[in-house]
Amino acid sequence: MISGHTRLIAHLGFPTESFKAPMIYNPWFAANGLDIKVMPIGVKPQAFADLLRSLFRTTNVIGALITMPHKVATTELVDRLSPTARIAGACNAVRVNEAGELEGDMFDGEGFVRGMRQRGQAAEGKRALVVGCGGVGCAISASLAAAGVASLTLYDTRRESSEALAARLQQHYPQLQLATGERDPQGHDIVVNATPLGMQQGDPLPLDVSRLAPGCFVGEVVMKSAVTPFLQAARERGCVTQQGVDMLFEMIPAYLEFFGLPAATAEALRETAEIRY
């Protein structure tokens, strides 16, 4: 039930039909006796700026989850951005701070890194390759840098995207070794597919899997299927793998912390979630 006591987290994007977060957050809130709901709100780009500011003039909105196509636009609409959001050039969470300012952060990459750690995979001192430098690839790159990787290779079909990301990372992490323009996984400890390849049947693999070293950590962002062809090929090479949906479950505890809500674990969220993979 939603009552006059219910506090809301707005889930902003368009279209809303594919939103999965409410089916994870809301059952967990209910199971823990919290009168909080994540509410999908469909908003087209031309109306987004007005809506975002208006939402935070209400008295029962805790914060906002931001998804496509608004993650980039949000960076220009908040008063403060975290370093991760600045590097990513995108924002997927907004709250009001004690000064009444809108603060934005980006947790896609945090979810990825937390998932790694849950599998006993440290990022510190490792060599990472990220293929795809759109919003999620930028976020993962920023979080890997924050987690202490020694080097980061960035690849995108649009060379300017990887080079711009490298420049932003260099400003915040001057000791980080950066390279662009290559997607050969050989010599890397961490390999990430941050492209949409794998969404459609017949998509090519994002890189040459025969060059993956057995034992390296391979992560995926595509959530359409639990084990994409890329992950299956990596497993056959003896790699440690992380599914796209794992990143989703791992980032939600970070969101809850950001909104000042009770802590959760990815395992607890999986137990109550109304989606299954």
Short mmCIF file of C-alpha atoms in Angstrom, two decimals, residues 33-132:
data_model
loop_
_atom_site.label_atom_id
_atom_site.label_comp_id
_atom_site.label_asym_id
_atom_site.label_seq_id
_atom_site.Cartn_x
_atom_site.Cartn_y
_atom_site.Cartn_z
CA GLY A 33 9.01 -3.12 7.12
CA LEU A 34 10.07 0.10 5.38
CA ASP A 35 7.27 2.34 4.07
CA ILE A 36 9.26 3.33 0.99
CA LYS A 37 8.50 2.74 -2.68
CA VAL A 38 10.48 3.11 -5.88
CA MET A 39 8.04 4.60 -8.37
CA PRO A 40 8.71 4.57 -12.13
CA ILE A 41 7.99 7.94 -13.72
CA GLY A 42 8.15 8.20 -17.49
CA VAL A 43 9.49 11.54 -18.67
CA LYS A 44 10.65 12.55 -22.13
CA PRO A 45 13.82 14.64 -22.53
CA GLN A 46 12.04 17.94 -23.20
CA ALA A 47 10.24 17.77 -19.84
CA PHE A 48 13.03 16.27 -17.74
CA ALA A 49 14.75 19.40 -16.40
CA ASP A 50 11.54 20.92 -15.06
CA LEU A 51 10.41 17.65 -13.51
CA LEU A 52 13.71 16.93 -11.73
CA ARG A 53 13.75 20.26 -9.89
CA SER A 54 10.05 20.06 -9.09
CA LEU A 55 10.38 16.59 -7.56
CA PHE A 56 12.76 17.85 -4.93
CA ARG A 57 10.37 20.58 -3.88
CA THR A 58 8.04 17.87 -2.55
CA THR A 59 8.26 16.64 1.04
CA ASN A 60 8.14 12.87 0.62
CA VAL A 61 10.68 12.25 -2.17
CA ILE A 62 13.92 10.80 -0.78
CA GLY A 63 15.81 10.88 -4.06
CA ALA A 64 15.80 9.89 -7.69
CA LEU A 65 17.19 7.03 -9.72
CA ILE A 66 18.08 8.24 -13.19
CA THR A 67 18.16 5.99 -16.23
CA MET A 68 18.18 6.34 -20.01
CA PRO A 69 17.96 8.73 -21.72
CA HIS A 70 18.64 11.23 -18.91
CA LYS A 71 21.95 10.21 -17.31
CA VAL A 72 24.06 12.69 -19.28
CA ALA A 73 21.58 15.58 -19.06
CA THR A 74 21.41 15.22 -15.27
CA THR A 75 25.05 16.26 -14.91
CA GLU A 76 24.06 19.79 -15.99
CA LEU A 77 21.03 19.96 -13.70
CA VAL A 78 22.55 19.24 -10.28
CA ASP A 79 24.59 21.55 -8.08
CA ARG A 80 27.30 19.06 -7.13
CA LEU A 81 28.69 15.97 -8.85
CA SER A 82 30.89 13.25 -7.41
CA PRO A 83 34.29 12.71 -9.08
CA THR A 84 32.99 9.42 -10.52
CA ALA A 85 30.02 11.16 -12.13
CA ARG A 86 32.26 13.92 -13.50
CA ILE A 87 34.61 11.39 -15.09
CA ALA A 88 31.72 9.31 -16.41
CA GLY A 89 29.96 12.38 -17.77
CA ALA A 90 26.75 10.80 -16.51
CA CYS A 91 24.70 10.62 -13.32
CA ASN A 92 22.24 7.97 -12.15
CA ALA A 93 21.35 9.08 -8.59
CA VAL A 94 20.27 12.45 -7.16
CA ARG A 95 19.56 13.59 -3.61
CA VAL A 96 19.25 16.87 -1.71
CA ASN A 97 22.02 17.64 0.77
CA GLU A 98 21.72 19.56 4.04
CA ALA A 99 22.41 22.84 2.23
CA GLY A 100 19.45 22.23 -0.08
CA GLU A 101 21.67 21.50 -3.07
CA LEU A 102 21.08 18.71 -5.55
CA GLU A 103 23.93 16.19 -5.44
CA GLY A 104 24.51 13.65 -8.19
CA ASP A 105 26.50 10.43 -8.27
CA MET A 106 27.04 7.44 -10.56
CA PHE A 107 26.90 3.87 -9.25
CA ASP A 108 27.10 1.64 -12.34
CA GLY A 109 30.84 1.29 -11.89
CA GLU A 110 30.58 0.90 -8.12
CA GLY A 111 28.25 -2.04 -8.67
CA PHE A 112 30.75 -3.60 -11.03
CA VAL A 113 33.68 -3.23 -8.60
CA ARG A 114 31.64 -4.50 -5.64
CA GLY A 115 30.72 -7.55 -7.69
CA MET A 116 34.39 -8.19 -8.38
CA ARG A 117 35.22 -8.04 -4.69
CA GLN A 118 32.38 -10.44 -3.88
CA ARG A 119 34.16 -12.93 -6.13
CA GLY A 120 37.47 -12.41 -4.38
CA GLN A 121 38.83 -10.32 -7.25
CA ALA A 122 40.75 -7.22 -6.18
CA ALA A 123 41.25 -4.35 -8.62
CA GLU A 124 44.34 -2.89 -6.92
CA GLY A 125 47.43 -3.01 -9.09
CA LYS A 126 45.69 -4.84 -11.93
CA ARG A 127 45.69 -4.14 -15.67
CA ALA A 128 42.19 -3.53 -17.03
CA LEU A 129 40.64 -3.32 -20.49
CA VAL A 130 37.24 -1.66 -20.97
CA VAL A 131 35.62 -2.08 -24.39
CA GLY A 132 32.92 0.56 -24.89
#
